[in-house]
PDB file of C-alpha atoms and ligand atoms in Angstrom:
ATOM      1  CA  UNK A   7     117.624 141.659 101.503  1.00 49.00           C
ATOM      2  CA  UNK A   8     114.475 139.800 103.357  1.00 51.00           C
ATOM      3  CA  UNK A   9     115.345 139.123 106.825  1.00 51.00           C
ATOM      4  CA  UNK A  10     114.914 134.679 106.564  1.00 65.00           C
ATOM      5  CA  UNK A  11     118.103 133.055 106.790  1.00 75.00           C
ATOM      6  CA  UNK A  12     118.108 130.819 103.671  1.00 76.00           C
ATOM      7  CA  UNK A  13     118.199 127.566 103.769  1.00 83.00           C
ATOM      8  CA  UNK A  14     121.281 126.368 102.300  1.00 85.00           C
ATOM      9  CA  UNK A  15     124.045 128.554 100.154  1.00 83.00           C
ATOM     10  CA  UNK A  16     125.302 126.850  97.322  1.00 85.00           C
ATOM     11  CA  UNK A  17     128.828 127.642  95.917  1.00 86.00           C
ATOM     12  CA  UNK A  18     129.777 126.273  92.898  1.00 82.00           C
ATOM     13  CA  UNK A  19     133.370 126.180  92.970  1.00 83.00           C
ATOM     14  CA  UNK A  20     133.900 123.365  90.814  1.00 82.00           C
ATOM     15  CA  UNK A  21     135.140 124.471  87.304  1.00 75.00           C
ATOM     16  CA  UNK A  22     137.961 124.635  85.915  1.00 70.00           C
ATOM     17  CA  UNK A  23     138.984 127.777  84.462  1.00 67.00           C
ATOM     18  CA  UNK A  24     140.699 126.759  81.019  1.00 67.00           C
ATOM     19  CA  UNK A  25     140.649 130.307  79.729  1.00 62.00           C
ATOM     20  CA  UNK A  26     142.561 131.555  82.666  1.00 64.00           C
ATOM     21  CA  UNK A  27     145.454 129.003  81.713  1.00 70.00           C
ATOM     22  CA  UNK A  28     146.885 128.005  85.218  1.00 76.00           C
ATOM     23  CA  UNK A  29     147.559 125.094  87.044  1.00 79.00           C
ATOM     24  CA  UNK A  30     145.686 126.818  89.964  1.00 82.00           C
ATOM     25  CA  UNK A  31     141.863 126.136  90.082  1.00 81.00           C
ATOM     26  CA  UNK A  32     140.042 129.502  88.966  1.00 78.00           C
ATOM     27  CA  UNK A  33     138.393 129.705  92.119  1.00 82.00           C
ATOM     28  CA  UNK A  34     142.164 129.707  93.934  1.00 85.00           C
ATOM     29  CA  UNK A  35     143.064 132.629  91.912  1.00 79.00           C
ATOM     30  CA  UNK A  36     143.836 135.667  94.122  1.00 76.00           C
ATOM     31  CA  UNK A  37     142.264 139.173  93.849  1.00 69.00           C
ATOM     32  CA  UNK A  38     142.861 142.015  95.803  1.00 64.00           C
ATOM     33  CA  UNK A  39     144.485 139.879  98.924  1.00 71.00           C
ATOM     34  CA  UNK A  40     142.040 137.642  99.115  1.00 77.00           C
ATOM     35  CA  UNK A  41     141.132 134.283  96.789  1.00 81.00           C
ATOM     36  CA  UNK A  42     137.720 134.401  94.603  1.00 80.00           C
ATOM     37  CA  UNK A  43     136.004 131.947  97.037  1.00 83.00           C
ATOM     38  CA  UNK A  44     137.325 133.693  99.679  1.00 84.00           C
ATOM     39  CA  UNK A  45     135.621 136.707  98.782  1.00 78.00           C
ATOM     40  CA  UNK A  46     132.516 134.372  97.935  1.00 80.00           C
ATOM     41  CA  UNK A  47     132.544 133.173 101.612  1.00 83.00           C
ATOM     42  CA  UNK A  48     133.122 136.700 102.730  1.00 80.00           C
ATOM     43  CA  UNK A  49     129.811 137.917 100.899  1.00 76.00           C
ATOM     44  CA  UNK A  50     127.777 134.991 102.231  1.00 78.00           C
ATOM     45  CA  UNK A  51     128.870 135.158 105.853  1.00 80.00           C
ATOM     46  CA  UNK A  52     126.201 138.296 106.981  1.00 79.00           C
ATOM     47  CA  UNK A  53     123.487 135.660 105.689  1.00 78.00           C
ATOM     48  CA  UNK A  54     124.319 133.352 108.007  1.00 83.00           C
ATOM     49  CA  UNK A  55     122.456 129.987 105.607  1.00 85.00           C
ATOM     50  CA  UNK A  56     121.447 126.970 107.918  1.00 88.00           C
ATOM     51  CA  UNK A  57     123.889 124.936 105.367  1.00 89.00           C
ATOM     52  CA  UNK A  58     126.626 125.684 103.165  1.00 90.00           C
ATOM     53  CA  UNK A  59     126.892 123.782 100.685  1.00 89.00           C
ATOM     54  CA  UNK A  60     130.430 124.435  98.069  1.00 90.00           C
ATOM     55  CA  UNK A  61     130.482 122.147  95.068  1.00 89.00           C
ATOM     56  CA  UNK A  62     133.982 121.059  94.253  1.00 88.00           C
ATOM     57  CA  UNK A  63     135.591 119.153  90.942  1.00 85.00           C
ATOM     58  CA  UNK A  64     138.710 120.337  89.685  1.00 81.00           C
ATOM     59  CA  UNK A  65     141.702 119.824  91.835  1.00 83.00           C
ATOM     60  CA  UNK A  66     139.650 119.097  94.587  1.00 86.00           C
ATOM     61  CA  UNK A  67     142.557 118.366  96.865  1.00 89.00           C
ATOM     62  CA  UNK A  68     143.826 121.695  97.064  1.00 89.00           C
ATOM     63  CA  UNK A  69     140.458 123.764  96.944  1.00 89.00           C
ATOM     64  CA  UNK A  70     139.284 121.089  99.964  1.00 90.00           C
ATOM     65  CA  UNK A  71     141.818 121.763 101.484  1.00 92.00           C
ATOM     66  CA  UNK A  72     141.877 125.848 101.372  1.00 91.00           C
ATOM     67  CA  UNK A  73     137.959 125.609 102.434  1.00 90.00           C
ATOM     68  CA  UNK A  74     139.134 123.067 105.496  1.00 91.00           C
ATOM     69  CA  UNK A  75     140.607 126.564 107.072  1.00 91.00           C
ATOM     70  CA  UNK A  76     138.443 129.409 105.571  1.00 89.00           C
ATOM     71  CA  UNK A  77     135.306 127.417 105.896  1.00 89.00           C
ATOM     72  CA  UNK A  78     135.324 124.239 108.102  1.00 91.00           C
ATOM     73  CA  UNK A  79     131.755 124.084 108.469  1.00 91.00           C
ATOM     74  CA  UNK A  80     130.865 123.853 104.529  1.00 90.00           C
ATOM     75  CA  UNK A  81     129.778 120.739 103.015  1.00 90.00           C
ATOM     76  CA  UNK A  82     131.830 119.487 100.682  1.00 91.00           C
ATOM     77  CA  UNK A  83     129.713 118.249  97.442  1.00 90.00           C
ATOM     78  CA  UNK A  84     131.843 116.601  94.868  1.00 90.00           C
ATOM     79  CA  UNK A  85     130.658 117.004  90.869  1.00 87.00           C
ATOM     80  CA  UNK A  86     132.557 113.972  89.361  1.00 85.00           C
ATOM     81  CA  UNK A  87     132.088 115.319  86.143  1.00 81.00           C
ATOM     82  CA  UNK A  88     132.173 119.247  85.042  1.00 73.00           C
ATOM     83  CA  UNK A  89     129.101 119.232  83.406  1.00 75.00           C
ATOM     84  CA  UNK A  90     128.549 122.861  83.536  1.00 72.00           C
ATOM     85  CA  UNK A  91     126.550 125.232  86.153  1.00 72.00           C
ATOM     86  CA  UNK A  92     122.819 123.462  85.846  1.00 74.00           C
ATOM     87  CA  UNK A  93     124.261 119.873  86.218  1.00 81.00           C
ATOM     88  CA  UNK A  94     126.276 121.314  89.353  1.00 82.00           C
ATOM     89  CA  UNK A  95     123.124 123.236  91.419  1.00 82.00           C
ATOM     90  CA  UNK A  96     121.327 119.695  90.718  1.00 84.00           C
ATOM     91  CA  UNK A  97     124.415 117.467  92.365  1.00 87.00           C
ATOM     92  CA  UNK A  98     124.334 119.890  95.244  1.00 87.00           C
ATOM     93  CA  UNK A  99     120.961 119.483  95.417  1.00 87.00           C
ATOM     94  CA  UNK A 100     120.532 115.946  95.551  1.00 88.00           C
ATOM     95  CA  UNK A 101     123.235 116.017  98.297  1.00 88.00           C
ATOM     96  CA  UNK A 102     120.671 117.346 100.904  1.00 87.00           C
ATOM     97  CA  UNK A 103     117.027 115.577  99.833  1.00 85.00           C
ATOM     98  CA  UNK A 104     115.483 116.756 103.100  1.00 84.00           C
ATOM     99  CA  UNK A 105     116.451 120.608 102.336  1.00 81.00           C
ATOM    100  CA  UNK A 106     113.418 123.093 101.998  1.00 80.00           C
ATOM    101  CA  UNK A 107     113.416 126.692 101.965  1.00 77.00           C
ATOM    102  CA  UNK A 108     115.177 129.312 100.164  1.00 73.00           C
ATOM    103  CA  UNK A 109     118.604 128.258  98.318  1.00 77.00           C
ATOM    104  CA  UNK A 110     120.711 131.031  96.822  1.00 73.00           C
ATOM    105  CA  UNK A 111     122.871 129.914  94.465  1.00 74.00           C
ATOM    106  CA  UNK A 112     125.751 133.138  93.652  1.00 64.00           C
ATOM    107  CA  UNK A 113     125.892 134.247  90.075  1.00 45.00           C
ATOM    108  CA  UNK A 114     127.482 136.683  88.354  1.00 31.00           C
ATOM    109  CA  UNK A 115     125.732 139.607  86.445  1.00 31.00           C
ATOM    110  CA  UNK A 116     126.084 142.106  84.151  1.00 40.00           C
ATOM    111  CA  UNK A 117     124.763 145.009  86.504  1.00 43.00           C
ATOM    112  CA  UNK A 118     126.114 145.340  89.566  1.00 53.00           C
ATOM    113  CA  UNK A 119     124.862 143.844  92.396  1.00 56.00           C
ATOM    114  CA  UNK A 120     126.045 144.514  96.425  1.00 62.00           C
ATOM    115  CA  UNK A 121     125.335 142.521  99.184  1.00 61.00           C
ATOM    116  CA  UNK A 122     121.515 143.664  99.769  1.00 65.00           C
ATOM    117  CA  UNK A 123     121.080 141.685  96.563  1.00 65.00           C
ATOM    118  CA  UNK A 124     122.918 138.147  97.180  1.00 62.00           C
ATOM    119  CA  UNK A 125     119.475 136.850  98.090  1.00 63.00           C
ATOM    120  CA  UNK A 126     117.717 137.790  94.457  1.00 65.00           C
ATOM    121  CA  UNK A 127     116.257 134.618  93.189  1.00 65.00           C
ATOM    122  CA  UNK A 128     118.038 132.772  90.044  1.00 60.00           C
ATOM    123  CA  UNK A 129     114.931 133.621  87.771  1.00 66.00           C
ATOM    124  CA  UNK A 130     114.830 135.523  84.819  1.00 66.00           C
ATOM    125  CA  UNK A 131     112.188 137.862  86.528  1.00 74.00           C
ATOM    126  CA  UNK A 132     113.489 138.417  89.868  1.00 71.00           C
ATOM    127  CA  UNK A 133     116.884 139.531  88.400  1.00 66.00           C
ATOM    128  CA  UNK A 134     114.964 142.272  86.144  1.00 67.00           C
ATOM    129  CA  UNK A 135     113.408 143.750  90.113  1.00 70.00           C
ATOM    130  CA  UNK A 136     116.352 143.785  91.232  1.00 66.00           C
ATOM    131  CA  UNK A 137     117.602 145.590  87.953  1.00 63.00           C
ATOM    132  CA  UNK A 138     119.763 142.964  86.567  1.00 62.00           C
ATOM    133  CA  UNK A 139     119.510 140.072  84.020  1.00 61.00           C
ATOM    134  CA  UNK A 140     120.188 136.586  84.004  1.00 59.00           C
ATOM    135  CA  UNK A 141     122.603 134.964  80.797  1.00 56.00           C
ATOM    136  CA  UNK A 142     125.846 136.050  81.596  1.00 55.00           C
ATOM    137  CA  UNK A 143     128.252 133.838  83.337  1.00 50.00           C
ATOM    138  CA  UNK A 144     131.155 136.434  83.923  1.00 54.00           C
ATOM    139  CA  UNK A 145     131.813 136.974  87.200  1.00 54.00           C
ATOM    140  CA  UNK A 146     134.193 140.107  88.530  1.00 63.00           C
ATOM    141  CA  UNK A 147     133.990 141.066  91.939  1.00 63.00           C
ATOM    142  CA  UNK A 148     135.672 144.103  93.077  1.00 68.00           C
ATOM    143  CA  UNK A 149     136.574 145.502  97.071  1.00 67.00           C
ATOM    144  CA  UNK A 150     136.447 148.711  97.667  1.00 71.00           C
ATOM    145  CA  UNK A 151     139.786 150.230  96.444  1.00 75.00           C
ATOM    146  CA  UNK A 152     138.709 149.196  93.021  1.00 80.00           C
ATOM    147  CA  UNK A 153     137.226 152.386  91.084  1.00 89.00           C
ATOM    148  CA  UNK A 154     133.576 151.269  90.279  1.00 90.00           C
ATOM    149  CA  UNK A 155     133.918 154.320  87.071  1.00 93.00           C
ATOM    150  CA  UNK A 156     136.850 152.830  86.178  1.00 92.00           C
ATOM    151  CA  UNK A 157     135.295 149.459  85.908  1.00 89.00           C
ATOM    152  CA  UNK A 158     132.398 150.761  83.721  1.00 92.00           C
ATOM    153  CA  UNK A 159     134.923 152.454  81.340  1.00 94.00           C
ATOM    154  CA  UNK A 160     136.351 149.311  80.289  1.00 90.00           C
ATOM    155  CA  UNK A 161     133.056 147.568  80.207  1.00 89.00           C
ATOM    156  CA  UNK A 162     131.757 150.616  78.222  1.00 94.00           C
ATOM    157  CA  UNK A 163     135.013 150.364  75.290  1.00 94.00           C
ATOM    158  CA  UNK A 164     133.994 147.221  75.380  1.00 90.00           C
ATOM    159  CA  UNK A 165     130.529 147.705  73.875  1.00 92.00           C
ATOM    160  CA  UNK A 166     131.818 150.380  72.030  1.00 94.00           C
ATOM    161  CA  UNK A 167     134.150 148.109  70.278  1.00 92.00           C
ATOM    162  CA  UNK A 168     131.628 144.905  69.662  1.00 90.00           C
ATOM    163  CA  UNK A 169     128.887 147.503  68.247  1.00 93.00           C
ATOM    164  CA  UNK A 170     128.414 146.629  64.349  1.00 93.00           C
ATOM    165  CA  UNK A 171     127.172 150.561  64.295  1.00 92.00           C
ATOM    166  CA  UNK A 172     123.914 149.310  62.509  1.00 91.00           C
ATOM    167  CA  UNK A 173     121.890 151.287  64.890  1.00 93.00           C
ATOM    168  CA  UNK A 174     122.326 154.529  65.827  1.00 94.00           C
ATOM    169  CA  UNK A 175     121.534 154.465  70.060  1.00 94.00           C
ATOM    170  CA  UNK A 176     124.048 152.050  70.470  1.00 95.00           C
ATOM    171  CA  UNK A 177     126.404 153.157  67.755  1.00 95.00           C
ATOM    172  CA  UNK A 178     126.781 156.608  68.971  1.00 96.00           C
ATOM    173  CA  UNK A 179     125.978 155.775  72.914  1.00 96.00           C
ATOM    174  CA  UNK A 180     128.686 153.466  73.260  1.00 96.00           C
ATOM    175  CA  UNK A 181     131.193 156.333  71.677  1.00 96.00           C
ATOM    176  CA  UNK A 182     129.908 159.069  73.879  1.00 96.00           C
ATOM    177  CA  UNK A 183     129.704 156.218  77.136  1.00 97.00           C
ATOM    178  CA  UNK A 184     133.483 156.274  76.360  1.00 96.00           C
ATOM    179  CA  UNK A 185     134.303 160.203  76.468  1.00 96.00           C
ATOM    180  CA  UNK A 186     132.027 160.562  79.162  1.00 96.00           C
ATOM    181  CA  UNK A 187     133.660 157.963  81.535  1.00 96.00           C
ATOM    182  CA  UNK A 188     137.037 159.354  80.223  1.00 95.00           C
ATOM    183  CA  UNK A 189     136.445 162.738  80.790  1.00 95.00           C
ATOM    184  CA  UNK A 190     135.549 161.939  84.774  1.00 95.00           C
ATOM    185  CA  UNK A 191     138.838 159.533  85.010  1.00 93.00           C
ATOM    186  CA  UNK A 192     140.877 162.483  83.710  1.00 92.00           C
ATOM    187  CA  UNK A 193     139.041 164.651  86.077  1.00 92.00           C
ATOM    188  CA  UNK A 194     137.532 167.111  83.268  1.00 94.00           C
ATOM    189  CA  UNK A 195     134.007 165.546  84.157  1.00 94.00           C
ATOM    190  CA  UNK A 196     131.202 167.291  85.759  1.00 95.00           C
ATOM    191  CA  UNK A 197     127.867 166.690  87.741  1.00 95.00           C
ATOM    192  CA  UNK A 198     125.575 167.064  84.567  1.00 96.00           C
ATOM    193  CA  UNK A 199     128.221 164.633  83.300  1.00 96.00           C
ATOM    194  CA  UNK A 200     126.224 161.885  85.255  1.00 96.00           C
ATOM    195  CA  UNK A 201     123.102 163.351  84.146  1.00 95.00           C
ATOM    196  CA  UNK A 202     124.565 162.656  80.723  1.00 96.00           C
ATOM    197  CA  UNK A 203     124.951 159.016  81.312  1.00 97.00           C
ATOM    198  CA  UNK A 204     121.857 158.548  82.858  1.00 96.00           C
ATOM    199  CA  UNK A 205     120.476 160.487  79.328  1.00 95.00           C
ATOM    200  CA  UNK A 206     122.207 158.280  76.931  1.00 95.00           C
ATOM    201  CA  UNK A 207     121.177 155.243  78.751  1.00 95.00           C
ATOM    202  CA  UNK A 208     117.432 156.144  78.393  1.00 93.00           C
ATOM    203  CA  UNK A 209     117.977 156.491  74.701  1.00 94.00           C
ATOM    204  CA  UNK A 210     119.728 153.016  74.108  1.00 94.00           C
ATOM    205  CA  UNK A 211     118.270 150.847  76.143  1.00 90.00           C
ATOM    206  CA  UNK A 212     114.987 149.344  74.431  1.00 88.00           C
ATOM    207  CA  UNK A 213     116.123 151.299  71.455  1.00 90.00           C
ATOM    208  CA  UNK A 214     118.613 149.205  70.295  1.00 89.00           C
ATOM    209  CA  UNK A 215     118.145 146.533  67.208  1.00 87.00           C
ATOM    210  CA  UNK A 216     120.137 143.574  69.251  1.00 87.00           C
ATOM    211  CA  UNK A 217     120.790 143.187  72.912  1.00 81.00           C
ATOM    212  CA  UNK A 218     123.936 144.250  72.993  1.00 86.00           C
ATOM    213  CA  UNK A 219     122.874 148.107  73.274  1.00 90.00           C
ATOM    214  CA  UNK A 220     120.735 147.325  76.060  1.00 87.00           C
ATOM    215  CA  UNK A 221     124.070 145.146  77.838  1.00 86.00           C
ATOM    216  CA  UNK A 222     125.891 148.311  77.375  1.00 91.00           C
ATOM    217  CA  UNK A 223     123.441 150.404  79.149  1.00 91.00           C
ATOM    218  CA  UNK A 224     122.483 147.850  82.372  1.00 85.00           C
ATOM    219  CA  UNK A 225     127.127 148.354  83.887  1.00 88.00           C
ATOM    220  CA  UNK A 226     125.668 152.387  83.993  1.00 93.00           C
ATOM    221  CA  UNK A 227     122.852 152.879  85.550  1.00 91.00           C
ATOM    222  CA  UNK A 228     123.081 150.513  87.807  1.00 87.00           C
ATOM    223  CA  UNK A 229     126.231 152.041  89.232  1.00 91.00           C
ATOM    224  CA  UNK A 230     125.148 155.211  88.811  1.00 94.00           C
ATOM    225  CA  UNK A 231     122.245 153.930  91.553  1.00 89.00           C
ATOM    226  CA  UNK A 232     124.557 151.976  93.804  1.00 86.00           C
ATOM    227  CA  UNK A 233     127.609 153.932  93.553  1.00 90.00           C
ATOM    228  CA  UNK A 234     126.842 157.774  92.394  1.00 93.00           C
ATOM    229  CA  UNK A 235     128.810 158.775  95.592  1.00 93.00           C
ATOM    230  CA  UNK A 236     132.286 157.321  93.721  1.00 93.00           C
ATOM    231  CA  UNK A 237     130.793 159.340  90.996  1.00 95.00           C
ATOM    232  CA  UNK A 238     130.692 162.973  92.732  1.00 96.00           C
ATOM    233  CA  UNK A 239     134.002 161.580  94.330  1.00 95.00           C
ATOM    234  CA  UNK A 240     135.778 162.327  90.725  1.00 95.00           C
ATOM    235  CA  UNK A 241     133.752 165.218  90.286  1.00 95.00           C
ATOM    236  CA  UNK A 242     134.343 167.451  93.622  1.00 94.00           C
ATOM    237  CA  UNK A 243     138.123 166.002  93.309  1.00 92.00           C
ATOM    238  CA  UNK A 244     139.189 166.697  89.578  1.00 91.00           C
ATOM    239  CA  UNK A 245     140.419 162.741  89.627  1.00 89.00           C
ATOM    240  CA  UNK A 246     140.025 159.469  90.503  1.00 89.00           C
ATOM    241  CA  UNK A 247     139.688 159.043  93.950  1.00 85.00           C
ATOM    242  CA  UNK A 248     141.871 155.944  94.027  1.00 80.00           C
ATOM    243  CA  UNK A 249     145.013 157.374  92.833  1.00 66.00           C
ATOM    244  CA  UNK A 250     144.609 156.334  89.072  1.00 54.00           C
ATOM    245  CA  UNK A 251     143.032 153.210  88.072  1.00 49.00           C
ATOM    246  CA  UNK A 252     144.863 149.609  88.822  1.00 47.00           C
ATOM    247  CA  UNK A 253     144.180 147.129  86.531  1.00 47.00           C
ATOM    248  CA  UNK A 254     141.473 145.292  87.755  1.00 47.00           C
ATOM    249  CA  UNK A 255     141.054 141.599  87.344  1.00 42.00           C
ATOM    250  CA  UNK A 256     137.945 139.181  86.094  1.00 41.00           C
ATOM    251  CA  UNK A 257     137.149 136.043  86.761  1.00 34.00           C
ATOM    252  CA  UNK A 258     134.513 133.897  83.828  1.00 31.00           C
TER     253      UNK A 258
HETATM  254  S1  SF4 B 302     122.513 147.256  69.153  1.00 66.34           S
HETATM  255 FE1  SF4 B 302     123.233 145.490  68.011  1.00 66.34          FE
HETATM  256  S2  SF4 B 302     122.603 145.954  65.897  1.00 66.34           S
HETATM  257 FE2  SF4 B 302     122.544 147.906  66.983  1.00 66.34          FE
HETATM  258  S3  SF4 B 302     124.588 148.808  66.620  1.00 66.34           S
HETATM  259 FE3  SF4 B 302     124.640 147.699  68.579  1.00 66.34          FE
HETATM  260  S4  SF4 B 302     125.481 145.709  68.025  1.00 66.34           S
HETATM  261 FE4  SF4 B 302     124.733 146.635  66.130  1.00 66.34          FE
END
């Protein structure tokens, strides 16, 4: 993370959330104690931005009224319309013409990102440095009783699942992803275990006919790097550290 306090955060809290099929805005939605743009504000707060600036649409009563206590100094920008993420940056934007400096606008990737990263720049070719990608917009954010191996075994039977099996790295990496990340759950997994993963990844990623082999590699190794601890954690104690696996919610 540089050390410049950005200019101005932008949250874009305005959407509504139809696949999550409540009457509560998405962004309302609670998750491990705390609402999603609660943990949102949470993240930002150590950046300390000049201006805040949190977009709001849907049910804007209620979400106004939650950031009135969690965040009093936030500027409330109001997107009449939910014209989807571009169209909402842009309102926020023209809300403040004299802004300059460095905006971060959050976004949700498929690697994991911590805190160190909230400042990446939403371009296709800082993401890559930071060891990400841009395209996705599922968002899941976790705290930390959530079991980051945990996480990437459902993300890996995902991929397992969705591959056609047309090519053979992704085909049989996604199957042995699976048994690896099961074995370590079950607490049958061992250090060259990781080793494995790290292995497998080099042999999908880039070698892959569509980029769905590459997706399935990018949840790995990027915990592997940020979290390898949690990994040695079900190693050294035969288990999951967290007292078997809770079901852990998403947000898209
Ligand atoms: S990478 Fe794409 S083409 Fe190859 S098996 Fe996976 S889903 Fe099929």
């Amino acid at each position: 993370m540089t050390d410049a306090r950005p200019a101005a955060v932008i949250v874009l809290a305005a959407g509504e959330g139809k696949r999550m099929k409540s009457a509560t805005p998405k962004v309302l939605h609670r998750m491990c104690g705390r609402t999603l743009l609660g943990h949102v504000l949470a993240a930002i707060e150590p950046l300390q931005p000049e201006r805040l600036l949190v977009v709001l649409g849907h049910e804007r009563p209620m979400v106004e009224k939650f950031l009135a206590e969690a965040a009093p100094h936030a500027q409330v920008v109001v997107q009449e319309e939910q014209l989807g993420t571009g169209h909402a940056a842009r309102v926020a934007l023209e809300a403040v013409p004299d802004l300059t400096g460095t905006v971060l606008v959050m976004h949700g990737d498929t690697p994991l990102f911590t805190t160190e990263h909230l400042d990446t720049p939403l371009d296709f070719d800082a993401a890559v440095k930071a060891g990400s990608m841009n395209g996705t917009s599922a968002v899941q954010i976790f705290d930390e009783d959530d079991c980051v191996v945990h996480a990437v075994l459902k993300w890996s039977e995902f991929f397992k699942h969705e591959s056609c099996g047309k090519c053979t790295p992704c085909r049989e990496g996604t199957y042995w992803y699976v048994g690896v990340y099961e074995r370590l759950e079950a607490g049958l997994g061992t250090e060259e275990d990781i080793d494995t993963l790290v292995d497998l990844s080099d042999n999908i990623l880039g070698r892959s006919f569509c980029a769905l082999g590459d997706g399935a590699t990018s949840s790995v190794t990027s915990s592997i790097n940020y979290f390898r601890d949690e990994y040695l954690a079900h190693v050294e104690g035969q288990g999951c550290p967290f007292g078997g696996a809770r079901e852990l919610a998403g947000a898209h």
